[in-house]
One Martini backbone bead per residue (centre of mass of N, CA, C, O) as a GRO file, in nm:
protein
  447
    1MET     BB    1  -2.253   1.981  -2.845
    2SER     BB    2  -2.255   1.716  -2.668
    3LYS     BB    3  -2.123   1.589  -2.408
    4LEU     BB    4  -1.927   1.400  -2.276
    5SER     BB    5  -2.074   1.077  -2.105
    6HIS     BB    6  -1.959   0.826  -2.223
    7ALA     BB    7  -1.808   0.590  -2.362
    8GLN     BB    8  -1.430   0.597  -2.496
    9TRP     BB    9  -1.202   0.568  -2.728
   10SER     BB   10  -0.907   0.528  -2.720
   11SER     BB   11  -0.891   0.545  -3.034
   12LYS     BB   12  -0.881   0.638  -3.335
   13MET     BB   13  -0.731   0.307  -3.409
   14ALA     BB   14  -0.996   0.180  -3.222
   15PHE     BB   15  -1.160   0.251  -3.423
   16ILE     BB   16  -1.119   0.226  -3.736
   17LEU     BB   17  -1.125  -0.072  -3.645
   18ALA     BB   18  -1.451  -0.111  -3.551
   19ALA     BB   19  -1.523  -0.003  -3.833
   20THR     BB   20  -1.355  -0.223  -4.034
   21GLY     BB   21  -1.521  -0.497  -3.899
   22SER     BB   22  -1.788  -0.382  -3.916
   23ALA     BB   23  -1.755  -0.384  -4.292
   24VAL     BB   24  -1.599  -0.618  -4.258
   25GLY     BB   25  -1.767  -0.963  -4.373
   26LEU     BB   26  -1.973  -1.134  -4.536
   27GLY     BB   27  -1.979  -0.886  -4.831
   28ASN     BB   28  -1.639  -0.913  -4.874
   29ILE     BB   29  -1.592  -1.253  -4.903
   30TRP     BB   30  -1.891  -1.323  -5.004
   31ARG     BB   31  -2.082  -1.058  -5.131
   32PHE     BB   32  -1.835  -0.976  -5.354
   33SER     BB   33  -1.723  -1.224  -5.530
   34TYR     BB   34  -1.985  -1.313  -5.646
   35MET     BB   35  -2.042  -1.006  -5.750
   36VAL     BB   36  -1.808  -1.004  -5.965
   37GLY     BB   37  -1.918  -1.243  -6.090
   38ASP     BB   38  -2.181  -1.189  -6.181
   39SER     BB   39  -2.104  -0.863  -6.249
   40GLY     BB   40  -1.838  -0.879  -6.459
   41GLY     BB   41  -1.633  -0.772  -6.259
   42ALA     BB   42  -1.424  -0.456  -6.391
   43ALA     BB   43  -1.737  -0.318  -6.381
   44PHE     BB   44  -1.808  -0.312  -6.138
   45VAL     BB   45  -1.624  -0.235  -5.937
   46LEU     BB   46  -1.611   0.046  -6.046
   47VAL     BB   47  -1.884   0.141  -5.976
   48TYR     BB   48  -1.835   0.065  -5.703
   49LEU     BB   49  -1.626   0.284  -5.580
   50ILE     BB   50  -1.810   0.522  -5.676
   51CYS     BB   51  -2.005   0.480  -5.485
   52VAL     BB   52  -1.912   0.506  -5.224
   53ALA     BB   53  -1.809   0.756  -5.236
   54VAL     BB   54  -2.050   0.903  -5.277
   55ILE     BB   55  -2.282   0.761  -5.094
   56GLY     BB   56  -2.106   0.625  -4.834
   57LEU     BB   57  -2.002   0.820  -4.712
   58PRO     BB   58  -2.240   1.062  -4.633
   59ILE     BB   59  -2.354   0.863  -4.410
   60LEU     BB   60  -2.181   0.806  -4.314
   61VAL     BB   61  -2.091   1.022  -4.149
   62ALA     BB   62  -2.416   1.114  -4.096
   63GLU     BB   63  -2.387   0.886  -3.816
   64TRP     BB   64  -2.104   0.988  -3.730
   65LEU     BB   65  -2.265   1.252  -3.620
   66ILE     BB   66  -2.517   1.148  -3.456
   67GLY     BB   67  -2.368   1.001  -3.240
   68ARG     BB   68  -2.193   1.196  -3.144
   69ARG     BB   69  -2.417   1.461  -3.044
   70GLY     BB   70  -2.601   1.235  -2.908
   71GLN     BB   71  -2.486   1.035  -2.680
   72LYS     BB   72  -2.648   0.810  -2.778
   73ASN     BB   73  -2.872   0.601  -2.885
   74PRO     BB   74  -2.995   0.647  -3.218
   75ILE     BB   75  -3.246   0.735  -3.089
   76ASN     BB   76  -3.212   0.943  -2.862
   77ALA     BB   77  -3.047   1.124  -3.075
   78MET     BB   78  -3.205   1.148  -3.233
   79ALA     BB   79  -3.445   1.275  -3.085
   80GLU     BB   80  -3.260   1.518  -2.915
   81LEU     BB   81  -3.158   1.668  -3.223
   82ALA     BB   82  -3.506   1.720  -3.320
   83ARG     BB   83  -3.522   1.923  -3.072
   84GLU     BB   84  -3.315   2.134  -3.080
   85ARG     BB   85  -3.439   2.159  -3.391
   86GLY     BB   86  -3.730   2.184  -3.413
   87GLN     BB   87  -3.825   1.804  -3.535
   88PRO     BB   88  -4.016   1.579  -3.538
   89GLY     BB   89  -3.988   1.297  -3.346
   90ALA     BB   90  -4.013   1.100  -3.586
   91TRP     BB   91  -3.672   1.079  -3.594
   92LEU     BB   92  -3.654   0.837  -3.399
   93LEU     BB   93  -3.722   0.627  -3.646
   94VAL     BB   94  -3.489   0.618  -3.742
   95GLY     BB   95  -3.332   0.504  -3.552
   96ALA     BB   96  -3.497   0.224  -3.436
   97SER     BB   97  -3.471   0.094  -3.740
   98GLY     BB   98  -3.145   0.022  -3.686
   99VAL     BB   99  -3.188  -0.148  -3.471
  100LEU     BB  100  -3.382  -0.362  -3.585
  101ALA     BB  101  -3.222  -0.440  -3.774
  102ALA     BB  102  -2.971  -0.533  -3.636
  103PHE     BB  103  -3.110  -0.759  -3.495
  104LEU     BB  104  -3.249  -0.968  -3.762
  105ILE     BB  105  -2.951  -0.988  -3.877
  106LEU     BB  106  -2.815  -1.114  -3.638
  107SER     BB  107  -3.022  -1.385  -3.621
  108PHE     BB  108  -2.874  -1.478  -3.951
  109TYR     BB  109  -2.615  -1.419  -3.934
  110SER     BB  110  -2.557  -1.643  -3.718
  111VAL     BB  111  -2.615  -1.839  -3.845
  112ILE     BB  112  -2.349  -1.818  -4.089
  113GLY     BB  113  -2.139  -1.845  -3.857
  114GLY     BB  114  -2.174  -2.125  -3.813
  115TRP     BB  115  -2.124  -2.216  -4.040
  116SER     BB  116  -1.790  -2.163  -4.041
  117LEU     BB  117  -1.750  -2.282  -3.770
  118SER     BB  118  -1.769  -2.570  -3.923
  119TYR     BB  119  -1.634  -2.571  -4.167
  120THR     BB  120  -1.378  -2.547  -4.040
  121LEU     BB  121  -1.353  -2.830  -3.870
  122SER     BB  122  -1.352  -2.977  -4.140
  123SER     BB  123  -1.118  -2.878  -4.215
  124VAL     BB  124  -0.938  -3.021  -3.944
  125THR     BB  125  -1.121  -3.342  -4.061
  126GLY     BB  126  -1.104  -3.364  -4.387
  127ALA     BB  127  -1.449  -3.334  -4.506
  128PHE     BB  128  -1.322  -3.256  -4.796
  129SER     BB  129  -1.145  -3.494  -4.938
  130GLY     BB  130  -1.189  -3.606  -5.228
  131GLN     BB  131  -1.478  -3.476  -5.300
  132ASP     BB  132  -1.716  -3.408  -5.464
  133ALA     BB  133  -1.966  -3.209  -5.576
  134ASP     BB  134  -2.170  -3.401  -5.427
  135GLY     BB  135  -2.042  -3.392  -5.189
  136ILE     BB  136  -2.040  -3.128  -5.104
  137GLY     BB  137  -2.298  -3.087  -5.145
  138GLY     BB  138  -2.372  -3.309  -4.888
  139LEU     BB  139  -2.235  -3.120  -4.651
  140PHE     BB  140  -2.464  -2.907  -4.663
  141GLY     BB  141  -2.672  -3.010  -4.632
  142GLY     BB  142  -2.671  -3.189  -4.380
  143LEU     BB  143  -2.689  -2.926  -4.215
  144LEU     BB  144  -2.942  -2.795  -4.318
  145SER     BB  145  -3.111  -3.006  -4.239
  146SER     BB  146  -3.008  -3.021  -3.915
  147PRO     BB  147  -3.145  -2.881  -3.639
  148GLY     BB  148  -2.877  -2.956  -3.436
  149LEU     BB  149  -2.680  -2.817  -3.577
  150LEU     BB  150  -2.725  -2.550  -3.613
  151LEU     BB  151  -2.776  -2.453  -3.398
  152LEU     BB  152  -2.525  -2.518  -3.205
  153TRP     BB  153  -2.369  -2.310  -3.444
  154HIS     BB  154  -2.536  -2.071  -3.362
  155THR     BB  155  -2.500  -2.091  -3.005
  156ALA     BB  156  -2.205  -2.054  -3.022
  157PHE     BB  157  -2.127  -1.808  -3.158
  158MET     BB  158  -2.319  -1.590  -2.965
  159ALA     BB  159  -2.109  -1.639  -2.705
  160LEU     BB  160  -1.886  -1.485  -2.860
  161VAL     BB  161  -2.051  -1.229  -2.859
  162VAL     BB  162  -2.119  -1.200  -2.612
  163TRP     BB  163  -1.805  -1.210  -2.479
  164ILE     BB  164  -1.736  -0.941  -2.624
  165VAL     BB  165  -1.981  -0.745  -2.532
  166ALA     BB  166  -1.978  -0.773  -2.213
  167ARG     BB  167  -1.705  -0.609  -2.187
  168GLY     BB  168  -1.736  -0.345  -2.379
  169VAL     BB  169  -1.509  -0.124  -2.521
  170THR     BB  170  -1.222  -0.168  -2.407
  171LYS     BB  171  -1.231  -0.491  -2.379
  172GLY     BB  172  -1.385  -0.533  -2.622
  173LEU     BB  173  -1.439  -0.445  -2.886
  174GLU     BB  174  -1.148  -0.365  -2.908
  175SER     BB  175  -0.963  -0.632  -2.836
  176ALA     BB  176  -1.077  -0.781  -3.104
  177VAL     BB  177  -0.999  -0.591  -3.312
  178ARG     BB  178  -0.710  -0.569  -3.243
  179THR     BB  179  -0.698  -0.922  -3.322
  180LEU     BB  180  -0.866  -0.965  -3.575
  181MET     BB  181  -0.766  -0.762  -3.787
  182PRO     BB  182  -0.474  -0.875  -3.837
  183ALA     BB  183  -0.555  -1.166  -3.887
  184LEU     BB  184  -0.732  -1.133  -4.145
  185PHE     BB  185  -0.487  -1.019  -4.314
  186ILE     BB  186  -0.248  -1.198  -4.313
  187LEU     BB  187  -0.482  -1.457  -4.418
  188LEU     BB  188  -0.493  -1.271  -4.693
  189LEU     BB  189  -0.179  -1.314  -4.756
  190LEU     BB  190  -0.157  -1.596  -4.723
  191LEU     BB  191  -0.360  -1.633  -5.005
  192VAL     BB  192  -0.247  -1.483  -5.196
  193GLY     BB  193   0.002  -1.599  -5.245
  194TYR     BB  194  -0.091  -1.861  -5.317
  195GLY     BB  195  -0.241  -1.752  -5.586
  196MET     BB  196   0.047  -1.679  -5.672
  197THR     BB  197   0.102  -2.007  -5.771
  198THR     BB  198  -0.088  -2.154  -5.976
  199GLY     BB  199  -0.082  -1.950  -6.271
  200HIS     BB  200  -0.412  -1.761  -6.207
  201PHE     BB  201  -0.341  -1.443  -6.118
  202GLY     BB  202  -0.365  -1.288  -6.384
  203GLU     BB  203  -0.668  -1.374  -6.449
  204ALA     BB  204  -0.795  -1.272  -6.211
  205LEU     BB  205  -0.666  -0.965  -6.237
  206ALA     BB  206  -0.847  -0.925  -6.473
  207PHE     BB  207  -1.125  -0.991  -6.428
  208MET     BB  208  -1.124  -0.745  -6.188
  209PHE     BB  209  -0.949  -0.518  -6.389
  210ARG     BB  210  -1.065  -0.544  -6.678
  211PRO     BB  211  -1.261  -0.400  -6.842
  212ASP     BB  212  -1.628  -0.538  -6.978
  213TRP     BB  213  -1.834  -0.279  -7.118
  214SER     BB  214  -2.042  -0.529  -7.204
  215ALA     BB  215  -2.133  -0.574  -6.903
  216LEU     BB  216  -2.218  -0.270  -6.839
  217SER     BB  217  -2.545  -0.279  -6.709
  218GLY     BB  218  -2.772  -0.180  -6.522
  219GLY     BB  219  -2.765  -0.376  -6.328
  220VAL     BB  220  -2.512  -0.402  -6.200
  221VAL     BB  221  -2.531  -0.058  -6.115
  222LEU     BB  222  -2.757  -0.192  -5.902
  223ALA     BB  223  -2.515  -0.370  -5.750
  224ALA     BB  224  -2.301  -0.133  -5.694
  225MET     BB  225  -2.509   0.035  -5.498
  226GLY     BB  226  -2.582  -0.202  -5.294
  227GLN     BB  227  -2.312  -0.278  -5.201
  228ALA     BB  228  -2.174   0.038  -5.135
  229PHE     BB  229  -2.445   0.013  -4.882
  230PHE     BB  230  -2.414  -0.249  -4.721
  231THR     BB  231  -2.107  -0.247  -4.676
  232LEU     BB  232  -2.087  -0.036  -4.441
  233SER     BB  233  -2.259  -0.040  -4.235
  234LEU     BB  234  -2.540   0.087  -4.334
  235GLY     BB  235  -2.862   0.113  -4.122
  236MET     BB  236  -2.758   0.007  -3.861
  237GLY     BB  237  -2.701   0.203  -3.601
  238ILE     BB  238  -2.376   0.156  -3.548
  239MET     BB  239  -2.264   0.359  -3.634
  240MET     BB  240  -2.400   0.574  -3.445
  241ALA     BB  241  -2.309   0.400  -3.173
  242TYR     BB  242  -2.007   0.445  -3.239
  243GLY     BB  243  -2.002   0.798  -3.215
  244SER     BB  244  -2.087   0.784  -2.928
  245TYR     BB  245  -1.773   0.691  -2.892
  246LEU     BB  246  -1.685   0.972  -3.024
  247GLY     BB  247  -1.445   1.213  -3.011
  248GLU     BB  248  -1.407   1.569  -3.120
  249ASP     BB  249  -1.079   1.551  -3.253
  250VAL     BB  250  -1.206   1.333  -3.482
  251ASN     BB  251  -1.203   1.319  -3.828
  252LEU     BB  252  -1.455   1.226  -4.021
  253ILE     BB  253  -1.355   1.236  -4.333
  254GLY     BB  254  -1.105   1.106  -4.284
  255THR     BB  255  -1.191   0.845  -4.156
  256ALA     BB  256  -1.406   0.745  -4.344
  257ARG     BB  257  -1.183   0.723  -4.566
  258THR     BB  258  -1.022   0.491  -4.436
  259VAL     BB  259  -1.249   0.270  -4.410
  260ILE     BB  260  -1.314   0.256  -4.697
  261ILE     BB  261  -1.014   0.183  -4.798
  262LEU     BB  262  -1.005  -0.106  -4.676
  263ASP     BB  263  -1.279  -0.244  -4.715
  264THR     BB  264  -1.204  -0.266  -4.993
  265VAL     BB  265  -0.950  -0.425  -4.982
  266VAL     BB  266  -1.026  -0.627  -4.880
  267ALA     BB  267  -1.238  -0.698  -5.108
  268LEU     BB  268  -0.979  -0.730  -5.336
  269ILE     BB  269  -0.829  -0.954  -5.178
  270ALA     BB  270  -1.039  -1.167  -5.186
  271GLY     BB  271  -1.057  -1.169  -5.445
  272MET     BB  272  -0.712  -1.258  -5.516
  273ALA     BB  273  -0.771  -1.507  -5.283
  274ILE     BB  274  -1.053  -1.738  -5.464
  275PHE     BB  275  -1.009  -1.703  -5.783
  276PRO     BB  276  -0.794  -1.844  -5.855
  277ILE     BB  277  -0.863  -2.078  -5.722
  278VAL     BB  278  -1.101  -2.137  -5.901
  279PHE     BB  279  -0.958  -2.130  -6.133
  280ALA     BB  280  -0.741  -2.339  -6.055
  281ASN     BB  281  -1.013  -2.591  -6.079
  282GLY     BB  282  -1.240  -2.526  -6.322
  283LEU     BB  283  -1.452  -2.323  -6.223
  284ASP     BB  284  -1.724  -2.092  -6.098
  285PRO     BB  285  -1.707  -1.740  -6.082
  286ASP     BB  286  -2.110  -1.743  -6.080
  287SER     BB  287  -2.207  -1.958  -5.807
  288GLY     BB  288  -2.260  -1.769  -5.581
  289PRO     BB  289  -2.393  -1.868  -5.276
  290GLY     BB  290  -2.181  -2.134  -5.366
  291LEU     BB  291  -1.913  -2.044  -5.362
  292ILE     BB  292  -1.855  -2.074  -4.974
  293PHE     BB  293  -2.006  -2.365  -4.969
  294VAL     BB  294  -1.885  -2.540  -5.226
  295THR     BB  295  -1.654  -2.470  -5.416
  296LEU     BB  296  -1.387  -2.435  -5.254
  297PRO     BB  297  -1.402  -2.680  -5.090
  298LEU     BB  298  -1.336  -2.869  -5.388
  299ALA     BB  299  -1.118  -2.789  -5.438
  300PHE     BB  300  -0.948  -2.794  -5.094
  301GLY     BB  301  -0.962  -3.188  -5.145
  302ASN     BB  302  -0.779  -3.099  -5.409
  303MET     BB  303  -0.531  -2.986  -5.303
  304GLY     BB  304  -0.268  -2.921  -5.232
  305GLY     BB  305  -0.316  -2.801  -4.887
  306GLY     BB  306  -0.603  -2.781  -4.835
  307MET     BB  307  -0.641  -2.832  -4.576
  308ILE     BB  308  -0.470  -2.542  -4.430
  309LEU     BB  309  -0.689  -2.371  -4.635
  310GLY     BB  310  -0.926  -2.407  -4.570
  311LEU     BB  311  -0.846  -2.299  -4.259
  312MET     BB  312  -0.763  -2.048  -4.327
  313PHE     BB  313  -1.038  -1.939  -4.470
  314PHE     BB  314  -1.272  -2.010  -4.213
  315LEU     BB  315  -1.136  -1.816  -4.018
  316LEU     BB  316  -1.136  -1.579  -4.156
  317LEU     BB  317  -1.496  -1.590  -4.194
  318THR     BB  318  -1.502  -1.574  -3.872
  319PHE     BB  319  -1.403  -1.339  -3.838
  320ALA     BB  320  -1.534  -1.137  -4.080
  321ALA     BB  321  -1.845  -1.228  -3.888
  322LEU     BB  322  -1.772  -1.125  -3.568
  323THR     BB  323  -1.702  -0.831  -3.616
  324SER     BB  324  -1.990  -0.760  -3.702
  325ALA     BB  325  -2.120  -0.868  -3.572
  326ILE     BB  326  -2.028  -0.696  -3.252
  327SER     BB  327  -2.191  -0.466  -3.394
  328LEU     BB  328  -2.482  -0.551  -3.408
  329LEU     BB  329  -2.464  -0.602  -3.063
  330GLU     BB  330  -2.507  -0.281  -2.980
  331PRO     BB  331  -2.681  -0.115  -3.009
  332VAL     BB  332  -2.915  -0.325  -2.848
  333VAL     BB  333  -2.734  -0.285  -2.585
  334GLU     BB  334  -2.712   0.024  -2.549
  335LEU     BB  335  -3.029   0.049  -2.547
  336VAL     BB  336  -3.066  -0.081  -2.293
  337GLU     BB  337  -2.847   0.014  -2.098
  338GLU     BB  338  -3.024   0.305  -2.085
  339ARG     BB  339  -3.347   0.220  -2.063
  340THR     BB  340  -3.222   0.019  -1.836
  341PRO     BB  341  -3.128  -0.085  -1.530
  342LEU     BB  342  -2.928  -0.275  -1.640
  343SER     BB  343  -2.630  -0.423  -1.716
  344ARG     BB  344  -2.451  -0.459  -1.952
  345VAL     BB  345  -2.444  -0.812  -1.926
  346ALA     BB  346  -2.761  -0.758  -1.912
  347ALA     BB  347  -2.796  -0.669  -2.178
  348THR     BB  348  -2.668  -0.869  -2.317
  349LEU     BB  349  -2.812  -1.111  -2.295
  350ALA     BB  350  -3.088  -1.021  -2.344
  351SER     BB  351  -3.046  -0.942  -2.668
  352ALA     BB  352  -2.898  -1.231  -2.747
  353GLY     BB  353  -3.163  -1.387  -2.638
  354ALA     BB  354  -3.355  -1.277  -2.855
  355VAL     BB  355  -3.178  -1.359  -3.106
  356TRP     BB  356  -3.182  -1.602  -3.073
  357LEU     BB  357  -3.432  -1.738  -3.092
  358LEU     BB  358  -3.475  -1.589  -3.391
  359GLY     BB  359  -3.278  -1.785  -3.516
  360ILE     BB  360  -3.369  -2.042  -3.521
  361ALA     BB  361  -3.616  -1.954  -3.736
  362ALA     BB  362  -3.446  -1.945  -3.898
  363LEU     BB  363  -3.320  -2.257  -3.907
  364LEU     BB  364  -3.595  -2.386  -3.970
  365SER     BB  365  -3.615  -2.311  -4.289
  366PHE     BB  366  -3.382  -2.540  -4.389
  367ASN     BB  367  -3.626  -2.793  -4.287
  368VAL     BB  368  -3.892  -2.759  -4.109
  369TRP     BB  369  -4.012  -2.503  -4.140
  370ASP     BB  370  -3.974  -2.483  -4.510
  371VAL     BB  371  -4.297  -2.269  -4.523
  372PRO     BB  372  -4.395  -1.995  -4.563
  373VAL     BB  373  -4.501  -1.645  -4.395
  374LEU     BB  374  -4.452  -1.463  -4.590
  375PHE     BB  375  -4.520  -1.368  -4.949
  376GLY     BB  376  -4.313  -1.630  -4.980
  377LEU     BB  377  -4.157  -1.678  -4.743
  378ASN     BB  378  -3.930  -1.773  -4.517
  379VAL     BB  379  -3.773  -1.624  -4.252
  380PHE     BB  380  -3.485  -1.610  -4.334
  381ASP     BB  381  -3.601  -1.426  -4.654
  382LEU     BB  382  -3.765  -1.219  -4.437
  383LEU     BB  383  -3.542  -1.071  -4.308
  384ASP     BB  384  -3.372  -1.053  -4.533
  385THR     BB  385  -3.537  -0.855  -4.709
  386PHE     BB  386  -3.662  -0.666  -4.497
  387THR     BB  387  -3.346  -0.532  -4.436
  388SER     BB  388  -3.247  -0.528  -4.764
  389LYS     BB  389  -3.488  -0.311  -4.852
  390ILE     BB  390  -3.607  -0.143  -4.612
  391LEU     BB  391  -3.458  -0.068  -4.395
  392LEU     BB  392  -3.141   0.046  -4.452
  393PRO     BB  393  -3.202   0.211  -4.627
  394LEU     BB  394  -3.370   0.438  -4.530
  395THR     BB  395  -3.172   0.478  -4.244
  396GLY     BB  396  -2.977   0.618  -4.449
  397LEU     BB  397  -3.167   0.834  -4.543
  398GLY     BB  398  -3.274   0.975  -4.266
  399ALA     BB  399  -2.997   1.084  -4.212
  400VAL     BB  400  -2.836   1.245  -4.441
  401VAL     BB  401  -3.171   1.387  -4.441
  402PHE     BB  402  -3.089   1.510  -4.180
  403VAL     BB  403  -2.773   1.640  -4.160
  404ALA     BB  404  -2.882   1.795  -4.497
  405TRP     BB  405  -3.124   1.975  -4.368
  406CYS     BB  406  -3.175   1.978  -4.098
  407LEU     BB  407  -2.935   2.098  -3.940
  408ASP     BB  408  -2.651   2.303  -3.960
  409ARG     BB  409  -2.453   2.377  -4.150
  410ALA     BB  410  -2.256   2.571  -4.000
  411SER     BB  411  -2.195   2.326  -3.800
  412VAL     BB  412  -2.123   2.085  -4.007
  413GLU     BB  413  -1.912   2.210  -4.127
  414LYS     BB  414  -1.698   2.260  -3.896
  415GLU     BB  415  -1.713   1.924  -3.763
  416LEU     BB  416  -1.565   1.865  -4.050
  417GLY     BB  417  -1.365   2.095  -4.193
  418LEU     BB  418  -1.559   2.285  -4.455
  419GLY     BB  419  -1.475   2.458  -4.728
  420GLY     BB  420  -1.571   2.544  -5.010
  421THR     BB  421  -1.502   2.319  -5.269
  422ALA     BB  422  -1.574   2.086  -5.007
  423ALA     BB  423  -1.843   2.184  -4.871
  424THR     BB  424  -2.017   2.146  -5.175
  425LEU     BB  425  -2.012   1.917  -5.192
  426TRP     BB  426  -2.113   1.758  -4.963
  427HIS     BB  427  -2.405   1.894  -4.988
  428ALA     BB  428  -2.450   1.748  -5.280
  429SER     BB  429  -2.394   1.450  -5.189
  430ALA     BB  430  -2.576   1.551  -4.898
  431ARG     BB  431  -2.880   1.576  -5.042
  432PHE     BB  432  -2.890   1.437  -5.312
  433ILE     BB  433  -2.659   1.190  -5.453
  434ALA     BB  434  -2.715   0.978  -5.159
  435PRO     BB  435  -3.063   0.983  -5.152
  436VAL     BB  436  -3.123   0.896  -5.442
  437GLY     BB  437  -2.947   0.630  -5.450
  438VAL     BB  438  -3.087   0.509  -5.253
  439VAL     BB  439  -3.373   0.549  -5.387
  440ILE     BB  440  -3.271   0.348  -5.654
  441VAL     BB  441  -3.218   0.115  -5.401
  442PHE     BB  442  -3.509   0.093  -5.311
  443VAL     BB  443  -3.700   0.032  -5.577
  444THR     BB  444  -3.543  -0.207  -5.723
  445GLY     BB  445  -3.607  -0.413  -5.478
  446LEU     BB  446  -3.912  -0.395  -5.493
  447ILE     BB  447  -3.980  -0.489  -5.836
   0.00000   0.00000   0.00000
């Protein structure tokens, strides 16, 4: 293993919080909730949990291992490890695609983070109060149709991300997640507490945890498989970058289990917070992406204490978006910092400035530039599709295949503390099950 040579996490707990913060984002609170609604409730949840264990865990461990061994940005780490093992230099493309994915995703993720900031302010000002469905839809439509408002909130969100990342690993990333993650958990639990008072908490629990096997179809399995891959921030260079700040004393598999459990718990608790409100107000749980920005604001605007609940919810959403956004910027900043003479602050400003500019093209896709630019997709949809359906699966696949097939098996087992049956199960999952799962996600995503 390479000698530890650059910034390190101050503790194992700091690393767990950071990795969990990266994994816990809009995907848990927004995407997971509406996918449960769209995909049959508990049947989807059960398949999702199985897929996380057999697909997500090996890839997560593989990305951390690459980062820790390389002790560099994802591109340099892949290049160095490939050279040490006598493998083709083209393996560095795995790291490059991860960093590119993080860069592209953050450009439109910041736009959505801006929506969350905007809705936090709207909650405070009472903009949702007394609105009907058309009124709430008009608020969201008005936001999307205004380039100026979208630019304002996109800029504000990116400024928060820059402020955190520019301060470095311990003062920036660690300090942020030590504050944001506990706050996120507290807000979630408070919302669940409210859900228990609605009279529909049992209905929500049944919806999420009582399987309707008739709803289990090939499409549901594929959706669960895809969510299991995307929820852990795999294929984005993030976990390789975070792994490069990791000491040799941390058990990767045990830590991965902890992060996966925390990530899954947050997703499930988010569902227990959201669905009681949805059911109590007679709303549709399978209303897709509009669940967060149209359906729930309608409920908040027409319930007692809705202003406070709405504020809590959109603060929660903003915190989750921030913890993921800082992790998306980190691999890009690490690359620029290591490959150029720029300081940490300058590298952050340069990286974030490029992301911000691309984000402008993404936000204009909702108004003045809502035209197809390639394959019938506007800029926002093209960025989303290219990253989620191509870059992320290929990067995750490359990472786990490299670790499972190119690195020395004995050294990997020793580093992971595996032996006997555990080692056999690890290699079966990393060599065959996880790659096949990712290939299925990749191929079906392109169909």
